Short mmCIF file of N, CA and C in Angstrom, two decimals:
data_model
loop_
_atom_site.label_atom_id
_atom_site.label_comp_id
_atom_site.label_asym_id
_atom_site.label_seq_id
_atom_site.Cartn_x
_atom_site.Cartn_y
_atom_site.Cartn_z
N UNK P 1174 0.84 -1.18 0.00
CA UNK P 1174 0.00 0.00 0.00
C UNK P 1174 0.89 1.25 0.00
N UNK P 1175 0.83 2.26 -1.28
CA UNK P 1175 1.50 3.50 -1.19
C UNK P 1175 0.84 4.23 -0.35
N UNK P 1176 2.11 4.98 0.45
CA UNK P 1176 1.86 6.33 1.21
C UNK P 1176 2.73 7.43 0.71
N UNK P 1177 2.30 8.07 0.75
CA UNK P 1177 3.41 9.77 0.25
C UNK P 1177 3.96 10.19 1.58
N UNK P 1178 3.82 9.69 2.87
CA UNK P 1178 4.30 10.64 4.11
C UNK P 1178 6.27 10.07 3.65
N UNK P 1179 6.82 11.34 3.88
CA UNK P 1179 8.41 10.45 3.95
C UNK P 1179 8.71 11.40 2.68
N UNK P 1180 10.06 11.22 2.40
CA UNK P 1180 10.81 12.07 1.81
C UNK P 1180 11.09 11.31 0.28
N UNK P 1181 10.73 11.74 -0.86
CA UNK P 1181 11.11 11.03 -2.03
C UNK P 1181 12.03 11.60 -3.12
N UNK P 1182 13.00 11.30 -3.64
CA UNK P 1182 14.23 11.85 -4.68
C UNK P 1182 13.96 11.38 -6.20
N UNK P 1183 14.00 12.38 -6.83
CA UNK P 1183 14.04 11.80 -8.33
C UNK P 1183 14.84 11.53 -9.27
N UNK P 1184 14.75 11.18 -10.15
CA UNK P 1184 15.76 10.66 -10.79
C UNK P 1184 16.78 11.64 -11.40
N UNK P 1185 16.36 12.80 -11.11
CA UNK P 1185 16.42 14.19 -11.75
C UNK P 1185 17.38 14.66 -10.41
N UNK P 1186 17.40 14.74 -9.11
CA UNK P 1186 17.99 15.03 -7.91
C UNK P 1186 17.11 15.33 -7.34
N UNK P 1187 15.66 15.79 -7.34
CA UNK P 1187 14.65 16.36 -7.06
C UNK P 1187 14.01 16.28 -5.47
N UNK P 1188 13.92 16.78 -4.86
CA UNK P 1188 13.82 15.94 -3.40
C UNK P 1188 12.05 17.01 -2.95
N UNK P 1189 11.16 15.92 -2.75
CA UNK P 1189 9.94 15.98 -2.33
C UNK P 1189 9.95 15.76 -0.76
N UNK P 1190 9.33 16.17 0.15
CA UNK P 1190 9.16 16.00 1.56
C UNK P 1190 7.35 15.94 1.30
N UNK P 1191 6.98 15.01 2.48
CA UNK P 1191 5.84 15.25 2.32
C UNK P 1191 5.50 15.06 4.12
N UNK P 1192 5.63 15.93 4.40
CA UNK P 1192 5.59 16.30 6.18
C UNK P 1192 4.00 15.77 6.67
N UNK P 1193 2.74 16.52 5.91
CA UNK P 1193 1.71 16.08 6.36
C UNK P 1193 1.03 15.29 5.51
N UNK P 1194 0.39 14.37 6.26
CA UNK P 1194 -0.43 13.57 5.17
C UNK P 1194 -2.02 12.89 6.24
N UNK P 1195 -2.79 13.64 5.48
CA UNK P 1195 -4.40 13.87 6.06
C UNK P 1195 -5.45 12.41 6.20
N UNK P 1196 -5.92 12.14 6.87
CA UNK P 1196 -6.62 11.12 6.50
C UNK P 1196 -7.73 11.23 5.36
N UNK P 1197 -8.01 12.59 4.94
CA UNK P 1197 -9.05 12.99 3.99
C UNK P 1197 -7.78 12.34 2.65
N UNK P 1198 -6.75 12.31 2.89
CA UNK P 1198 -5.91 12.42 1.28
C UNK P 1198 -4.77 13.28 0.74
N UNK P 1199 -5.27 14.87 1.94
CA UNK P 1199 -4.89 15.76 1.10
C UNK P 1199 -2.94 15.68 2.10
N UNK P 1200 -2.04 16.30 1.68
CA UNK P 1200 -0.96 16.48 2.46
C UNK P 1200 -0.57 18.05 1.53
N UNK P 1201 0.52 18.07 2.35
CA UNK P 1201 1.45 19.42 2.14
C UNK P 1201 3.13 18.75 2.92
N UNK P 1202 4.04 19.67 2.47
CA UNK P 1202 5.52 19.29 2.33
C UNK P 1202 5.90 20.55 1.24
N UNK P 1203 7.09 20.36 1.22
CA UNK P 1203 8.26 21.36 0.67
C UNK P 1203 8.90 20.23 -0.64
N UNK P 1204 9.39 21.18 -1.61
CA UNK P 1204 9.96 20.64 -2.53
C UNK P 1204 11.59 21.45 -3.06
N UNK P 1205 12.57 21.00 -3.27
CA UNK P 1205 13.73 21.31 -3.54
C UNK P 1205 14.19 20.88 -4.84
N UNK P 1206 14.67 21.46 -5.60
CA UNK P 1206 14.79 21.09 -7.24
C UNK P 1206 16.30 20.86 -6.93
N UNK P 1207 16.42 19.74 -7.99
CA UNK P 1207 17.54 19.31 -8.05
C UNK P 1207 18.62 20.00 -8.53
N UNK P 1208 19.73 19.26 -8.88
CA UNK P 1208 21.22 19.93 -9.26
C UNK P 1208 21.15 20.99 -10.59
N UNK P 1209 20.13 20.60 -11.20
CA UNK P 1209 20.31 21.02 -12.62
C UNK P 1209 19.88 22.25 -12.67
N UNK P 1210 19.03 22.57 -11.68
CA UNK P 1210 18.21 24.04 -11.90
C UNK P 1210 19.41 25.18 -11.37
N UNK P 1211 18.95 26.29 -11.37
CA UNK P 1211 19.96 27.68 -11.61
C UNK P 1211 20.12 27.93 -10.49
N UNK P 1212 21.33 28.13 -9.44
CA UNK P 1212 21.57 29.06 -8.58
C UNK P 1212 20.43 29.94 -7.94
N UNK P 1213 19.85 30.84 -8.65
CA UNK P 1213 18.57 31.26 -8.22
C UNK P 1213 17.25 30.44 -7.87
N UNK P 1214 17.05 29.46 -8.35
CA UNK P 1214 16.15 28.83 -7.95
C UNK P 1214 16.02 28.14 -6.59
N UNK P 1215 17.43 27.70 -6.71
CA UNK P 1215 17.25 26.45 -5.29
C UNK P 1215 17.11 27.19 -4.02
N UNK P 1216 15.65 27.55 -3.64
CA UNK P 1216 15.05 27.57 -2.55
C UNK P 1216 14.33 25.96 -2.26
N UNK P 1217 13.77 25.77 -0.95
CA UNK P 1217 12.58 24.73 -0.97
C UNK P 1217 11.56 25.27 -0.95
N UNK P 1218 10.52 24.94 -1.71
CA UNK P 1218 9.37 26.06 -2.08
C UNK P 1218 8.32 24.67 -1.31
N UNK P 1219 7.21 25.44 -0.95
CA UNK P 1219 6.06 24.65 -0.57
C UNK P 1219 5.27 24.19 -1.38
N UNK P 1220 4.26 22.44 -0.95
CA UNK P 1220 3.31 22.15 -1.97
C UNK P 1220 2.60 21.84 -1.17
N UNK P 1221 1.74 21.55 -2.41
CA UNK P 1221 0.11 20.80 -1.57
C UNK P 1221 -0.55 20.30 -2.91
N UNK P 1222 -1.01 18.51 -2.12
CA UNK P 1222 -1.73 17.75 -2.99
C UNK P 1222 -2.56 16.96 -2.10
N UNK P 1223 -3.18 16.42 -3.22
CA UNK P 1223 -3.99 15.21 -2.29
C UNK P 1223 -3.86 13.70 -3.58
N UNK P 1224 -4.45 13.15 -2.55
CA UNK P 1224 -3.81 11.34 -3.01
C UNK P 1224 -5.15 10.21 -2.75
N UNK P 1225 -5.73 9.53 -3.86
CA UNK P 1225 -6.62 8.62 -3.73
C UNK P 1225 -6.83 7.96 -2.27
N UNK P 1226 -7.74 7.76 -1.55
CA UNK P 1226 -7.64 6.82 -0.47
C UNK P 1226 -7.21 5.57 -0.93
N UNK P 1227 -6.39 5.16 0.29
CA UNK P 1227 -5.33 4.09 0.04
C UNK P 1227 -6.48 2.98 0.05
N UNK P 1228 -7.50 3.30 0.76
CA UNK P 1228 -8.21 1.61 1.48
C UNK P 1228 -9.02 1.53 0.53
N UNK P 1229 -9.07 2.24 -1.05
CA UNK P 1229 -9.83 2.07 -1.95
C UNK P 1229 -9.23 1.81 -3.21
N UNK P 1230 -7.82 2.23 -3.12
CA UNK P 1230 -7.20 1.91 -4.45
C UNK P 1230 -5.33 1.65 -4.10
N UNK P 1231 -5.11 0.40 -3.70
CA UNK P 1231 -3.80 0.31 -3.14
C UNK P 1231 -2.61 0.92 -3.83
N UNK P 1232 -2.82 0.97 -4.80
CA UNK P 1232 -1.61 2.16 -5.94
C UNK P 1232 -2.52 3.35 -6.39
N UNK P 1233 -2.11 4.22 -5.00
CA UNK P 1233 -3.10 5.43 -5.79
C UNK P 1233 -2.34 6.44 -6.68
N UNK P 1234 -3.58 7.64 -7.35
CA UNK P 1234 -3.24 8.13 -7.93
C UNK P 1234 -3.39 9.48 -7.17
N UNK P 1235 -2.40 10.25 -7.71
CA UNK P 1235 -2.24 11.65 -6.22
C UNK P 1235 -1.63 13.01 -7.78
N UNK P 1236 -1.68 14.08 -6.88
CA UNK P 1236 -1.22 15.26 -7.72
C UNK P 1236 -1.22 16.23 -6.26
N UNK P 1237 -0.23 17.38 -6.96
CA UNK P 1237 0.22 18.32 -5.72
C UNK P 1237 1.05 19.71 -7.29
N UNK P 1238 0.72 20.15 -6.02
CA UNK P 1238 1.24 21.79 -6.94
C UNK P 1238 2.56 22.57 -5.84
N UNK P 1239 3.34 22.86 -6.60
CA UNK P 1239 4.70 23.46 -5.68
C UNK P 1239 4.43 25.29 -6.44
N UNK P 1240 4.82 25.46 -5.40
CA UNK P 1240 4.67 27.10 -5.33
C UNK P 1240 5.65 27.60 -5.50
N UNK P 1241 6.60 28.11 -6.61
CA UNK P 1241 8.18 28.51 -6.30
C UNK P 1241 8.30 29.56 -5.46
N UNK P 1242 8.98 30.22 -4.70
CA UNK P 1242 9.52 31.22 -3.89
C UNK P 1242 9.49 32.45 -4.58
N UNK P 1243 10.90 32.32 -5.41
CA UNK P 1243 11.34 33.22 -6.08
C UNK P 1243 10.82 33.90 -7.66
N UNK P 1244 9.71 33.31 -8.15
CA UNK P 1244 9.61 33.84 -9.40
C UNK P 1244 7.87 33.10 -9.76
N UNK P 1245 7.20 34.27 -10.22
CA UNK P 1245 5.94 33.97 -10.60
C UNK P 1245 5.72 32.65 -11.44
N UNK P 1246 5.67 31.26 -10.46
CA UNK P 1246 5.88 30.15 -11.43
C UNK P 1246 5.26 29.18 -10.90
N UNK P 1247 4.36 28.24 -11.02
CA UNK P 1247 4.10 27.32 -10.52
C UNK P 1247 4.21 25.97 -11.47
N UNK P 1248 4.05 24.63 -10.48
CA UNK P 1248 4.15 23.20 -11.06
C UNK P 1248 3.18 22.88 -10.57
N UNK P 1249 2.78 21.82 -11.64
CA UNK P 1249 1.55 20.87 -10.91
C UNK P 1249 2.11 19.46 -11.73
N UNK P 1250 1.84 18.34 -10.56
CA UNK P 1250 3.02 16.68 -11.03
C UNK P 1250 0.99 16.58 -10.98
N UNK P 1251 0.93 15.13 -11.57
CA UNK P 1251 0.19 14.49 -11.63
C UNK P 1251 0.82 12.62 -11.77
N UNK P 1252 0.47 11.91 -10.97
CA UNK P 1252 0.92 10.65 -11.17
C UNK P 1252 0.59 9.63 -10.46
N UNK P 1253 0.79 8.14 -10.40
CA UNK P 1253 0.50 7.34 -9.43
C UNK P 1253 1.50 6.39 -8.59
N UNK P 1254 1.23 5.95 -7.52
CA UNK P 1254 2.77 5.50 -6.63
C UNK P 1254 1.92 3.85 -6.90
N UNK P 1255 3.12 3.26 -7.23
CA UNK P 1255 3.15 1.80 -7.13
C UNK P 1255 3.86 1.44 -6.07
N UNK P 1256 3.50 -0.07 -5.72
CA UNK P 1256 4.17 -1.05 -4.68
C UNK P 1256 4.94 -2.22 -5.90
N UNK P 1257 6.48 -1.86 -5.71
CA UNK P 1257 6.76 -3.22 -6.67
C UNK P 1257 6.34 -4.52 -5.50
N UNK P 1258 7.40 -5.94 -6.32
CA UNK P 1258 7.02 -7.24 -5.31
C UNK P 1258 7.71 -7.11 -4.36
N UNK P 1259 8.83 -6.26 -4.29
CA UNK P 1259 9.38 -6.29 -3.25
C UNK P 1259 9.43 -5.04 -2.43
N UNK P 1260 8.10 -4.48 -2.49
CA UNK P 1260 7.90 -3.86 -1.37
C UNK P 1260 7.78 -2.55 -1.41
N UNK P 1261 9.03 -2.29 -2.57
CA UNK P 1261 9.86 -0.92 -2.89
C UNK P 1261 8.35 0.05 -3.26
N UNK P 1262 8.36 1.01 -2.99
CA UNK P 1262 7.52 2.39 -3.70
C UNK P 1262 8.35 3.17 -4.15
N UNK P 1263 7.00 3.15 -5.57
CA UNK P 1263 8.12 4.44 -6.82
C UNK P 1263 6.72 5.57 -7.26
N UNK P 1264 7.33 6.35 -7.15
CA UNK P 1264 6.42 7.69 -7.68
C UNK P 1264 6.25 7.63 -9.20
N UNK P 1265 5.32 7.80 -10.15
CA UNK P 1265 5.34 8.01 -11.49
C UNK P 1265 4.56 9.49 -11.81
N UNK P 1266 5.40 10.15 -12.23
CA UNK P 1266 4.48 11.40 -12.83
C UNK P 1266 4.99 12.54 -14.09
N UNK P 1267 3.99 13.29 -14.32
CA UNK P 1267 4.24 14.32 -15.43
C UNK P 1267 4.02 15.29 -14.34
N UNK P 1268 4.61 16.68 -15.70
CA UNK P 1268 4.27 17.85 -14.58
C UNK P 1268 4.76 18.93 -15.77
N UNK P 1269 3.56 19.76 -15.59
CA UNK P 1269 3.71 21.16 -16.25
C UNK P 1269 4.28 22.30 -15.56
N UNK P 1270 5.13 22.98 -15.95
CA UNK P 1270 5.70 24.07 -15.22
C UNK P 1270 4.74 25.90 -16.27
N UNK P 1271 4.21 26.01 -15.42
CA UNK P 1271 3.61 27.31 -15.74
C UNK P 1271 4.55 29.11 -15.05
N UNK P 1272 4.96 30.05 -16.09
CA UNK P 1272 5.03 31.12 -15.64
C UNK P 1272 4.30 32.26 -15.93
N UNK P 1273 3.99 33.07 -14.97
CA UNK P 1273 3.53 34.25 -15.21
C UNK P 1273 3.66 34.79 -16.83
N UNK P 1274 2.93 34.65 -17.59
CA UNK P 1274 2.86 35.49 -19.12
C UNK P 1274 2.40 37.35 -18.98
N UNK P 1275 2.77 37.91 -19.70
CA UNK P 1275 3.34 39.07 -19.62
C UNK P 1275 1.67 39.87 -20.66
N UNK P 1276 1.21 38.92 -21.19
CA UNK P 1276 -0.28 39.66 -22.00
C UNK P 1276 -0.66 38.05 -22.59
N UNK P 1277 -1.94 38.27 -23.06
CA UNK P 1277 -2.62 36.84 -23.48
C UNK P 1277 -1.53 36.76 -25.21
N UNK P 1278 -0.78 37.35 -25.74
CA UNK P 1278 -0.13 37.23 -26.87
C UNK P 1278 1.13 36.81 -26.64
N UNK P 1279 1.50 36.04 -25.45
CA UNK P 1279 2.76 35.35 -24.79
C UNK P 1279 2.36 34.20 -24.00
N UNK P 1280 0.99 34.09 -24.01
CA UNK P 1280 0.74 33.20 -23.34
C UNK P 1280 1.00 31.59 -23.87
N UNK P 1281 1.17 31.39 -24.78
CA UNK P 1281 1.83 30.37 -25.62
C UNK P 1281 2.93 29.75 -25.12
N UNK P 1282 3.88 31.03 -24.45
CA UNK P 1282 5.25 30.29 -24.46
C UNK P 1282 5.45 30.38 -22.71
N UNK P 1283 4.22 30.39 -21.87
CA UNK P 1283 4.09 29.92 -20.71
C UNK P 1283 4.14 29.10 -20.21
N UNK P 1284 3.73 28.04 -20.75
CA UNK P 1284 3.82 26.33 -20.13
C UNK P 1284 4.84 25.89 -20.77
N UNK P 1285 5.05 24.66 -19.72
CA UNK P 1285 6.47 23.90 -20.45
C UNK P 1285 5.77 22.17 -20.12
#
């Protein structure tokens, strides 16, 4: 049975905390971007998601949005945590990175 409480790393360096985790589903935690991102970025910025009840779907499916600190930008992951046979839990997800666009004639080159 996946849980999100506990700290998860990506393959990317990416390091997720997930401090609270609600019996409704929903949690919150901090997120830290890995090696690759810029000097300016690496703050730990805060998130918040929520996650299928476990006692209804043993590999649930969950999503959470990180708030960056420093720059009009947000993420939203969408994905689901498996249990391999041996026990292990792995996170699977996508995720759009949205910034602040400057007029609806830039808004194009906002999402990534």
């Amino acid at each position: 049975q996946c849980l999100l409480s506990g700290s998860w790393r990506s393959d990317t360096g990416c390091r997720m905390v997930v401090s609270i985790l609600g019996k409704n589903g929903r949690f919150s935690g901090s997120y830290l971007p890995g090696p690759a991102a810029s000097n300016s970025e690496i703050l730990t910025s805060p998130l918040e998601g929520s996650q299928q009840d476990t006692g209804l779907v043993p590999q649930p499916i969950f999503s959470f949005t990180v708030h960056w600190r420093l720059r009009a930008r947000m993420t939203a992951f969408l994905g689901q945590c498996y249990t391999g046979t041996n026990g292990e839990e792995t996170l699977h997800a996508l995720w759009l990175l949205r910034e602040a666009a400057d007029s609806p004639a830039e808004d194009w080159k906002a999402t990534r």
